[in-house]
Coordinates of N, CA and C in Angstrom, one line a residue:
Chain A
X1 N -46.2 -70.5 24.1 CA -46.5 -69.4 25.0 C -47.4 -68.4 24.2
X2 N -48.2 -67.8 24.9 CA -49.1 -66.8 24.3 C -48.6 -65.4 24.5
X3 N -48.8 -64.5 23.6 CA -48.4 -63.1 23.7 C -49.3 -62.2 22.9
X4 N -49.3 -61.0 23.2 CA -50.1 -60.0 22.4 C -49.2 -58.7 22.3
X5 N -49.3 -58.1 21.1 CA -48.5 -56.9 20.8 C -49.4 -55.8 20.3
X6 N -49.2 -54.6 20.8 CA -49.8 -53.4 20.3 C -48.7 -52.5 19.9
X7 N -48.5 -52.4 18.6 CA -47.2 -51.8 18.0 C -47.2 -50.3 18.2
X8 N -48.3 -49.6 18.4 CA -48.3 -48.2 18.6 C -48.5 -47.8 20.0
X9 N -47.6 -46.9 20.5 CA -47.8 -46.4 21.8 C -49.0 -45.3 21.8
X10 N -49.1 -44.6 20.7 CA -50.1 -43.6 20.6 C -50.6 -43.5 19.2
X11 N -51.9 -43.2 19.1 CA -52.6 -43.0 17.8 C -53.3 -41.6 17.9
X12 N -53.1 -40.8 17.0 CA -53.7 -39.5 16.9 C -54.7 -39.4 15.8
X13 N -55.9 -39.0 16.0 CA -56.9 -38.9 15.0 C -57.7 -37.6 15.2
X14 N -58.2 -37.1 14.0 CA -59.1 -35.9 14.1 C -60.5 -36.4 14.3
X15 N -61.3 -35.6 15.0 CA -62.7 -36.0 15.3 C -63.4 -36.1 14.0
X16 N -64.2 -37.2 13.9 CA -65.0 -37.4 12.7 C -64.3 -38.4 11.7
X17 N -63.0 -38.5 11.8 CA -62.2 -39.5 11.0 C -62.3 -40.9 11.5
X18 N -62.1 -41.9 10.7 CA -62.0 -43.2 11.2 C -60.8 -43.5 12.0
X19 N -60.9 -44.4 12.9 CA -59.7 -44.7 13.7 C -59.5 -46.2 13.7
X20 N -58.2 -46.6 13.8 CA -57.8 -48.0 14.0 C -56.7 -48.1 15.0
X21 N -56.9 -49.0 16.0 CA -55.9 -49.3 17.0 C -55.5 -50.8 16.7
X22 N -54.2 -51.0 16.5 CA -53.7 -52.3 16.1 C -53.3 -53.3 17.2
X23 N -53.6 -54.5 16.9 CA -53.2 -55.6 17.9 C -52.9 -56.9 17.1
X24 N -51.8 -57.5 17.4 CA -51.4 -58.8 16.9 C -51.2 -59.7 18.1
X25 N -51.4 -61.0 17.8 CA -51.3 -62.0 18.9 C -50.5 -63.2 18.5
X26 N -50.2 -64.0 19.5 CA -49.6 -65.3 19.2 C -50.1 -66.3 20.3
X27 N -50.8 -67.4 19.8 CA -51.2 -68.5 20.7 C -51.0 -69.8 20.0
X28 N -51.0 -70.8 20.7 CA -50.8 -72.1 20.0 C -52.1 -72.7 19.6
X29 N -53.2 -72.4 20.3 CA -54.5 -72.9 20.0 C -55.4 -71.9 19.4
X30 N -56.7 -72.0 19.6 CA -57.6 -71.0 19.1 C -57.6 -69.8 20.0
X31 N -57.5 -68.6 19.5 CA -57.5 -67.4 20.4 C -58.8 -66.9 20.9
X32 N -58.9 -66.5 22.1 CA -60.0 -65.7 22.6 C -59.4 -64.3 22.7
X33 N -60.0 -63.3 22.0 CA -59.5 -62.0 21.9 C -60.4 -61.0 22.5
X34 N -59.9 -60.0 23.2 CA -60.7 -59.0 23.9 C -60.1 -57.6 23.7
X35 N -60.9 -56.6 23.7 CA -60.5 -55.2 23.8 C -61.1 -54.5 25.0
X36 N -60.3 -53.8 25.7 CA -60.7 -53.0 26.9 C -60.3 -51.5 26.7
X37 N -61.0 -50.6 27.3 CA -60.7 -49.2 27.3 C -60.5 -48.7 28.8
X38 N -59.6 -47.9 29.0 CA -59.4 -47.3 30.3 C -59.3 -45.8 30.2
X39 N -60.3 -45.1 30.9 CA -60.3 -43.7 31.0 C -59.5 -43.3 32.2
X40 N -59.0 -42.0 32.2 CA -58.1 -41.6 33.3 C -58.8 -41.8 34.7
X41 N -57.9 -42.4 35.6 CA -58.3 -42.6 37.0 C -59.5 -43.6 37.1
X42 N -59.6 -44.5 36.1 CA -60.6 -45.5 36.1 C -60.0 -46.9 35.9
X43 N -60.8 -48.0 36.2 CA -60.4 -49.3 35.8 C -60.7 -49.6 34.3
X44 N -60.4 -50.8 33.9 CA -60.6 -51.2 32.5 C -62.0 -51.5 32.3
X45 N -62.6 -51.1 31.1 CA -63.9 -51.4 30.7 C -63.9 -52.3 29.5
X46 N -64.7 -53.4 29.6 CA -64.8 -54.3 28.4 C -65.5 -53.7 27.3
X47 N -64.9 -53.8 26.1 CA -65.5 -53.3 24.8 C -66.1 -54.4 24.0
X48 N -65.4 -55.4 23.7 CA -65.8 -56.5 22.8 C -64.9 -57.6 22.9
X49 N -65.4 -58.8 22.3 CA -64.5 -60.0 22.3 C -64.8 -60.8 21.1
X50 N -63.8 -61.6 20.7 CA -64.0 -62.6 19.6 C -63.7 -63.9 20.2
X51 N -64.6 -64.9 20.1 CA -64.4 -66.2 20.5 C -64.5 -67.2 19.3
X52 N -65.5 -67.1 18.5 CA -65.7 -67.9 17.3 C -66.7 -67.2 16.5
X53 N -66.9 -67.7 15.2 CA -67.9 -67.2 14.4 C -67.5 -66.1 13.5
X54 N -68.4 -65.1 13.3 CA -68.2 -64.0 12.4 C -66.9 -63.2 12.8
X55 N -66.1 -63.0 11.7 CA -64.8 -62.3 12.0 C -64.9 -60.9 12.4
X56 N -66.0 -60.2 12.1 CA -66.3 -58.8 12.5 C -67.1 -58.8 13.7
X57 N -66.6 -58.3 14.8 CA -67.3 -58.2 16.1 C -67.7 -56.8 16.4
X58 N -68.9 -56.6 16.8 CA -69.3 -55.2 17.2 C -69.4 -55.1 18.7
X59 N -69.1 -54.0 19.2 CA -69.1 -53.8 20.6 C -69.7 -52.5 21.1
X60 N -69.3 -52.1 22.3 CA -69.8 -50.9 22.9 C -69.4 -49.6 22.2
X61 N -70.1 -48.5 22.3 CA -69.8 -47.2 21.9 C -69.4 -47.1 20.4
X62 N -70.0 -48.0 19.6 CA -69.7 -47.9 18.1 C -68.4 -48.6 17.7
X63 N -67.7 -49.2 18.6 CA -66.5 -49.8 18.2 C -66.7 -51.2 17.6
X64 N -65.8 -51.6 16.7 CA -65.8 -53.0 16.2 C -64.4 -53.4 16.0
X65 N -64.2 -54.7 15.8 CA -62.9 -55.3 15.6 C -63.0 -56.4 14.6
X66 N -61.9 -56.6 13.8 CA -61.9 -57.7 12.8 C -60.9 -58.7 13.2
X67 N -61.3 -59.9 13.3 CA -60.4 -61.0 13.5 C -59.8 -61.5 12.2
X68 N -58.5 -61.5 12.1 CA -57.8 -62.0 10.9 C -56.9 -63.1 11.2
X69 N -57.3 -64.3 11.0 CA -56.5 -65.5 11.4 C -55.2 -65.6 10.7
X70 N -55.1 -65.3 9.4 CA -53.9 -65.4 8.6 C -52.9 -64.4 9.1
X71 N -53.3 -63.2 9.5 CA -52.4 -62.2 9.9 C -52.3 -62.1 11.4
X72 N -52.9 -63.0 12.1 CA -53.0 -63.1 13.6 C -53.2 -61.7 14.2
X73 N -54.2 -61.0 13.6 CA -54.5 -59.6 14.1 C -55.9 -59.5 14.6
X74 N -56.1 -58.5 15.4 CA -57.5 -58.2 15.9 C -57.5 -56.7 16.1
X75 N -57.6 -55.9 15.0 CA -57.5 -54.5 15.1 C -58.9 -53.9 15.5
X76 N -58.8 -52.9 16.3 CA -60.0 -52.2 16.8 C -60.3 -51.0 15.9
X77 N -61.6 -50.8 15.5 CA -61.9 -49.8 14.6 C -63.2 -49.0 15.0
X78 N -63.3 -47.8 14.5 CA -64.5 -47.0 14.6 C -64.6 -46.1 13.4
X79 N -65.8 -46.1 12.8 CA -65.9 -45.3 11.5 C -65.7 -43.8 11.7
X80 N -66.1 -43.2 12.9 CA -66.1 -41.8 13.1 C -65.7 -41.5 14.6
X81 N -64.5 -41.0 14.8 CA -64.0 -40.9 16.1 C -64.6 -39.6 16.8
X82 N -64.8 -39.8 18.1 CA -65.2 -38.7 19.0 C -64.1 -38.3 19.9
X83 N -64.2 -37.0 20.3 CA -63.2 -36.5 21.3 C -63.3 -37.4 22.6
X84 N -64.5 -37.8 22.9 CA -64.7 -38.6 24.2 C -64.1 -40.0 24.0
X85 N -63.7 -40.4 22.9 CA -63.0 -41.7 22.7 C -61.6 -41.7 23.2
X86 N -61.0 -40.5 23.4 CA -59.7 -40.4 23.9 C -59.5 -41.2 25.2
X87 N -58.6 -42.1 25.2 CA -58.4 -43.0 26.3 C -57.3 -44.0 26.0
X88 N -57.0 -44.9 26.9 CA -56.0 -45.9 26.8 C -56.7 -47.2 26.4
X89 N -56.3 -47.9 25.3 CA -56.9 -49.1 24.8 C -56.0 -50.3 25.0
X90 N -56.6 -51.4 25.5 CA -55.8 -52.6 25.7 C -56.4 -53.8 24.9
X91 N -55.6 -54.5 24.2 CA -55.9 -55.7 23.6 C -55.5 -56.8 24.6
X92 N -56.2 -57.9 24.6 CA -55.9 -59.1 25.5 C -56.2 -60.4 24.8
X93 N -55.4 -61.4 25.1 CA -55.6 -62.7 24.4 C -55.5 -63.8 25.5
X94 N -56.3 -64.8 25.2 CA -56.2 -66.1 26.0 C -56.2 -67.2 25.0
X95 N -55.3 -68.2 25.3 CA -55.3 -69.4 24.4 C -56.5 -70.3 24.8
X96 N -57.5 -70.4 23.9 CA -58.7 -71.2 24.2 C -58.4 -72.6 24.5
X97 N -57.3 -73.1 24.0 CA -57.0 -74.5 24.2 C -56.4 -74.8 25.5
X98 N -55.5 -74.0 26.0 CA -54.8 -74.3 27.3 C -55.5 -73.7 28.5
X99 N -56.5 -72.9 28.3 CA -57.2 -72.3 29.5 C -56.2 -71.4 30.3
X100 N -55.2 -70.9 29.7 CA -54.2 -70.0 30.4 C -54.8 -68.7 30.8
X101 N -54.0 -67.9 31.5 CA -54.5 -66.6 31.9 C -54.6 -65.6 30.7
X102 N -55.4 -64.6 31.0 CA -55.6 -63.5 30.0 C -54.3 -62.7 30.0
X103 N -53.7 -62.5 28.8 CA -52.5 -61.7 28.6 C -52.9 -60.4 28.0
X104 N -52.4 -59.3 28.6 CA -52.8 -57.9 28.1 C -51.6 -57.3 27.3
X105 N -51.9 -56.6 26.3 CA -50.9 -55.8 25.6 C -50.5 -54.6 26.5
X106 N -49.5 -53.8 26.1 CA -49.0 -52.7 26.9 C -49.9 -51.5 26.8
X107 N -50.9 -51.5 25.9 CA -51.8 -50.4 25.7 C -51.4 -49.4 24.7
X108 N -52.4 -48.8 24.0 CA -52.3 -47.7 23.0 C -53.1 -46.5 23.5
X109 N -52.4 -45.4 23.6 CA -53.1 -44.2 23.9 C -53.8 -43.6 22.7
X110 N -55.1 -43.4 22.7 CA -55.8 -42.8 21.6 C -56.1 -41.3 21.9
X111 N -55.7 -40.4 21.0 CA -56.0 -39.0 21.2 C -56.8 -38.5 20.0
X112 N -58.0 -38.1 20.3 CA -58.9 -37.6 19.3 C -59.0 -36.0 19.5
X113 N -58.6 -35.3 18.4 CA -58.6 -33.8 18.5 C -59.8 -33.3 17.8
X114 N -60.3 -32.2 18.3 CA -61.5 -31.5 17.6 C -61.1 -31.0 16.3
Chain B
X1 N -71.1 -47.9 36.0 CA -70.3 -48.7 36.9 C -70.3 -50.1 36.5
X2 N -69.2 -50.8 36.9 CA -69.0 -52.2 36.4 C -69.5 -53.2 37.3
X3 N -69.9 -52.9 38.5 CA -70.4 -53.8 39.5 C -69.2 -54.3 40.4
X4 N -68.1 -53.7 40.3 CA -66.9 -54.1 41.1 C -66.4 -52.8 41.8
X5 N -66.4 -52.9 43.1 CA -66.0 -51.7 43.9 C -64.7 -52.0 44.6
X6 N -63.9 -50.9 44.8 CA -62.6 -51.1 45.5 C -62.5 -49.9 46.5
X7 N -61.9 -50.3 47.6 CA -61.6 -49.3 48.7 C -60.3 -49.6 49.3
X8 N -59.5 -48.6 49.7 CA -59.8 -47.2 49.4 C -59.4 -46.9 47.9
X9 N -59.7 -45.7 47.4 CA -59.3 -45.3 46.1 C -57.9 -44.8 46.0
X10 N -57.5 -44.2 47.1 CA -56.1 -43.7 47.2 C -55.5 -44.2 48.6
X11 N -54.3 -44.5 48.6 CA -53.6 -44.9 49.8 C -52.1 -44.5 49.8
X12 N -51.7 -43.8 50.8 CA -50.3 -43.5 51.0 C -49.8 -44.2 52.2
X13 N -48.8 -45.0 52.1 CA -48.3 -45.7 53.3 C -46.8 -45.7 53.3
X14 N -46.3 -45.8 54.5 CA -44.8 -45.9 54.7 C -44.4 -47.3 54.6
X15 N -43.1 -47.5 54.5 CA -42.6 -48.8 54.2 C -42.8 -49.8 55.4
X16 N -43.0 -49.3 56.6 CA -43.2 -50.2 57.7 C -44.7 -50.4 58.1
X17 N -45.6 -49.8 57.3 CA -47.0 -49.9 57.6 C -47.6 -51.2 57.2
X18 N -48.7 -51.5 57.7 CA -49.6 -52.6 57.3 C -50.9 -52.1 56.9
X19 N -51.4 -52.4 55.7 CA -52.7 -51.9 55.2 C -53.3 -53.0 54.4
X20 N -54.6 -52.8 54.1 CA -55.3 -53.8 53.3 C -56.2 -53.1 52.2
X21 N -56.2 -53.7 51.0 CA -57.1 -53.2 50.0 C -58.3 -54.2 49.9
X22 N -59.4 -53.6 49.6 CA -60.7 -54.4 49.6 C -61.3 -54.3 48.2
X23 N -61.9 -55.4 47.8 CA -62.6 -55.5 46.5 C -63.9 -56.2 46.8
X24 N -65.0 -55.7 46.2 CA -66.3 -56.4 46.3 C -66.9 -56.4 44.9
X25 N -67.5 -57.6 44.5 CA -68.2 -57.6 43.3 C -69.6 -58.0 43.5
X26 N -70.5 -57.4 42.8 CA -72.0 -57.6 42.9 C -72.5 -58.2 41.7
X27 N -71.7 -59.1 41.0 CA -72.1 -59.6 39.7 C -72.4 -61.1 39.8
X28 N -72.3 -61.7 41.0 CA -72.5 -63.2 41.1 C -71.4 -64.0 40.4
X29 N -70.2 -63.4 40.2 CA -69.1 -64.1 39.6 C -68.4 -65.1 40.5
X30 N -67.7 -66.0 39.9 CA -67.0 -67.0 40.8 C -65.5 -66.8 40.8
X31 N -65.0 -66.0 39.9 CA -63.5 -65.8 39.9 C -63.2 -64.3 40.2
X32 N -62.1 -64.1 40.9 CA -61.6 -62.7 41.2 C -60.1 -62.7 41.0
X33 N -59.7 -61.5 40.7 CA -58.3 -61.3 40.3 C -57.7 -60.0 40.9
X34 N -56.4 -60.0 41.2 CA -55.7 -58.8 41.5 C -54.6 -58.6 40.4
X35 N -54.6 -57.3 39.9 CA -53.6 -56.9 38.9 C -52.8 -55.7 39.4
X36 N -51.6 -55.6 39.0 CA -50.8 -54.4 39.2 C -50.6 -53.6 37.9
X37 N -50.9 -52.3 37.9 CA -50.7 -51.5 36.7 C -49.7 -50.4 37.1
X38 N -48.5 -50.5 36.5 CA -47.5 -49.5 36.7 C -47.3 -48.7 35.4
X39 N -46.8 -47.5 35.5 CA -46.6 -46.7 34.3 C -45.6 -47.4 33.3
X40 N -45.9 -47.3 32.1 CA -45.0 -47.8 31.0 C -44.8 -49.3 31.0
X41 N -45.7 -50.1 31.8 CA -45.5 -51.5 31.8 C -46.9 -52.2 31.5
X42 N -46.9 -53.4 31.0 CA -48.2 -54.1 30.7 C -48.8 -54.4 32.1
X43 N -50.1 -54.6 32.0 CA -50.8 -55.1 33.2 C -50.3 -56.4 33.7
X44 N -50.0 -56.4 35.0 CA -49.4 -57.6 35.6 C -50.4 -58.4 36.5
X45 N -50.7 -59.6 36.1 CA -51.6 -60.5 36.9 C -50.8 -60.9 38.2
X46 N -51.5 -60.7 39.3 CA -50.8 -61.1 40.6 C -51.4 -62.4 41.1
X47 N -52.7 -62.4 41.3 CA -53.4 -63.5 42.0 C -54.7 -63.8 41.3
X48 N -55.1 -65.1 41.3 CA -56.4 -65.5 40.8 C -57.1 -66.4 41.8
X49 N -58.3 -66.1 42.0 CA -59.2 -67.0 42.9 C -60.4 -67.5 42.1
X50 N -60.7 -68.8 42.2 CA -61.8 -69.3 41.5 C -62.6 -70.1 42.6
X51 N -63.8 -69.8 42.8 CA -64.6 -70.4 43.9 C -63.9 -70.4 45.2
X52 N -63.3 -69.2 45.5 CA -62.6 -69.0 46.8 C -61.2 -69.7 46.9
X53 N -60.9 -70.5 46.0 CA -59.6 -71.1 46.0 C -58.6 -70.4 45.1
X54 N -57.3 -70.2 45.7 CA -56.3 -69.5 44.9 C -55.8 -70.5 43.8
X55 N -55.9 -70.1 42.6 CA -55.4 -70.9 41.5 C -54.2 -70.3 40.8
X56 N -53.8 -69.1 41.1 CA -52.6 -68.5 40.5 C -52.0 -67.6 41.5
X57 N -50.7 -67.7 41.6 CA -49.8 -66.8 42.3 C -48.7 -66.5 41.4
X58 N -48.7 -65.4 40.7 CA -47.8 -65.1 39.6 C -46.4 -64.6 40.2
X59 N -45.8 -65.4 41.0 CA -44.4 -65.1 41.6 C -44.5 -63.7 42.3
X60 N -45.5 -63.5 43.1 CA -45.7 -62.2 43.8 C -44.9 -62.3 45.1
X61 N -44.2 -61.2 45.5 CA -43.4 -61.2 46.7 C -44.4 -61.4 47.9
X62 N -43.9 -62.0 49.0 CA -44.7 -62.4 50.1 C -45.2 -61.2 50.9
X63 N -44.7 -60.0 50.6 CA -45.2 -58.8 51.3 C -46.6 -58.4 50.8
X64 N -47.0 -59.1 49.7 CA -48.4 -59.0 49.3 C -49.1 -60.4 49.6
X65 N -50.2 -60.3 50.4 CA -50.9 -61.5 50.9 C -52.4 -61.4 50.5
X66 N -52.9 -62.2 49.6 CA -54.3 -62.1 49.3 C -55.2 -62.9 50.2
X67 N -56.5 -62.6 50.3 CA -57.4 -63.3 51.1 C -58.8 -63.2 50.3
X68 N -59.4 -64.4 50.2 CA -60.7 -64.4 49.6 C -61.7 -65.2 50.5
X69 N -62.4 -64.5 51.3 CA -63.3 -65.2 52.3 C -64.5 -65.8 51.7
X70 N -65.0 -65.2 50.5 CA -66.1 -65.7 49.8 C -66.0 -65.2 48.3
X71 N -66.9 -65.7 47.5 CA -66.8 -65.4 46.1 C -67.0 -63.9 45.8
X72 N -67.5 -63.1 46.7 CA -67.8 -61.7 46.4 C -66.8 -60.8 46.9
X73 N -65.9 -61.2 47.8 CA -64.9 -60.3 48.4 C -63.5 -60.8 48.2
X74 N -62.6 -59.8 48.0 CA -61.2 -60.1 47.8 C -60.4 -59.1 48.5
X75 N -59.4 -59.5 49.3 CA -58.6 -58.5 50.0 C -57.1 -58.7 49.5
X76 N -56.3 -57.6 49.6 CA -54.9 -57.7 49.4 C -54.2 -57.0 50.6
X77 N -53.6 -57.8 51.4 CA -52.9 -57.3 52.6 C -51.5 -57.0 52.3
X78 N -51.1 -55.8 52.7 CA -49.8 -55.2 52.4 C -49.0 -55.0 53.6
X79 N -47.7 -55.4 53.6 CA -46.8 -55.1 54.7 C -45.4 -55.0 54.2
X80 N -44.7 -54.0 54.8 CA -43.3 -53.8 54.5 C -43.0 -53.6 53.0
X81 N -43.8 -52.7 52.4 CA -43.7 -52.5 51.0 C -42.5 -51.7 50.6
X82 N -42.2 -51.7 49.4 CA -41.0 -51.0 48.8 C -41.6 -49.9 47.9
X83 N -40.8 -48.8 47.7 CA -41.3 -47.7 46.8 C -41.7 -48.2 45.5
X84 N -41.0 -49.2 44.9 CA -41.3 -49.7 43.6 C -42.7 -50.4 43.6
X85 N -43.3 -50.6 44.7 CA -44.6 -51.2 44.8 C -45.7 -50.1 44.5
X86 N -45.3 -48.9 44.4 CA -46.3 -47.8 44.1 C -46.9 -48.1 42.7
X87 N -48.2 -48.1 42.6 CA -48.9 -48.5 41.4 C -50.4 -48.3 41.6
X88 N -51.1 -48.6 40.5 CA -52.5 -48.7 40.6 C -52.8 -50.2 40.7
X89 N -53.6 -50.6 41.7 CA -53.9 -52.0 41.9 C -55.4 -52.2 41.6
X90 N -55.6 -53.1 40.6 CA -56.9 -53.3 40.0 C -57.4 -54.7 40.4
X91 N -58.7 -54.7 40.8 CA -59.4 -55.9 41.1 C -60.3 -56.2 39.9
X92 N -60.5 -57.4 39.6 CA -61.5 -57.8 38.5 C -62.2 -59.1 38.9
X93 N -63.3 -59.3 38.2 CA -64.0 -60.5 38.4 C -64.6 -61.0 37.1
X94 N -64.8 -62.3 37.0 CA -65.4 -62.9 35.8 C -66.3 -64.1 36.3
X95 N -67.1 -64.6 35.4 CA -68.0 -65.7 35.7 C -67.2 -66.9 36.2
X96 N -66.1 -67.2 35.4 CA -65.2 -68.3 35.8 C -63.8 -67.9 35.4
X97 N -62.8 -68.6 35.9 CA -61.5 -68.1 35.6 C -60.9 -68.6 34.3
X98 N -61.6 -69.5 33.6 CA -61.2 -70.0 32.3 C -62.1 -69.6 31.3
X99 N -62.0 -70.1 30.1 CA -62.9 -70.0 29.1 C -63.0 -68.6 28.4
X100 N -64.1 -68.2 27.9 CA -64.3 -67.0 27.1 C -64.9 -65.9 27.9
X101 N -65.0 -65.9 29.2 CA -65.6 -64.9 29.9 C -64.8 -63.6 30.0
X102 N -65.4 -62.5 29.8 CA -64.7 -61.2 29.9 C -64.6 -60.9 31.4
X103 N -63.6 -60.1 31.8 CA -63.4 -59.7 33.1 C -64.0 -58.3 33.3
X104 N -64.5 -58.0 34.5 CA -65.0 -56.7 34.9 C -64.1 -56.1 36.0
X105 N -63.7 -54.9 35.7 CA -62.7 -54.3 36.6 C -63.3 -53.2 37.5
X106 N -62.7 -53.2 38.7 CA -63.0 -52.1 39.6 C -62.2 -50.8 39.2
X107 N -62.4 -49.7 39.9 CA -61.8 -48.4 39.5 C -60.3 -48.4 40.0
X108 N -59.9 -49.3 40.9 CA -58.5 -49.4 41.3 C -58.2 -48.6 42.6
X109 N -57.1 -49.0 43.2 CA -56.6 -48.3 44.3 C -55.2 -47.7 43.9
X110 N -55.1 -46.4 44.0 CA -53.8 -45.8 43.7 C -52.9 -45.8 44.9
X111 N -51.9 -46.7 45.0 CA -51.0 -46.9 46.1 C -49.7 -46.1 45.9
X112 N -49.3 -45.3 47.0 CA -48.1 -44.7 47.0 C -47.3 -45.1 48.2
X113 N -46.1 -45.7 48.0 CA -45.3 -46.1 49.2 C -44.2 -45.1 49.4
X114 N -44.1 -44.5 50.6 CA -43.1 -43.5 50.8 C -42.0 -44.0 51.7

């Protein structure tokens, strides 16, 4: 069975500092990994994905994520946080071998203070 | 905007009412999804349609009835709902229902059952 975990309910960062939002996963085959962001009263917006190839994936709004197979992690990062990055972030995984459904984590609330 | 629209954005209904949620995607995708997002819970997949055929019913109560007349439109018919059905209902679409395709979400319908 596939699963995804976001161990932090909330991450607080000062504007200008680097940010990391953590995600770990469990699948039996090769993982397809995704990050989404949700602003208040909006749907989820796709940020980036890892399917294969380079472990460092770059996405929208200056975000990037690093796939680490040995640690089964796919942490979201940004070198310099903005107040406007404050939102709810979701990690999601699909088992590339079984073609199962996309499974979402419970979300991490990112708060960036000026 | 993501190319996925949902109407209405807000809906208040009594437990004996019948209402419908509408979703339309302008992306030329073949797969469409309904999700339920409740506070403090992970995103719950409800239904999946691929090329107008339902491919997933995630043990959803029969008081929720989906309809997909074509690949661009998806409806969720609601009747005799319970207060615990109050949530944000999100529609999404993707090129196909399997593989590495990311999903694009609408803004959601905030449903309150009184």
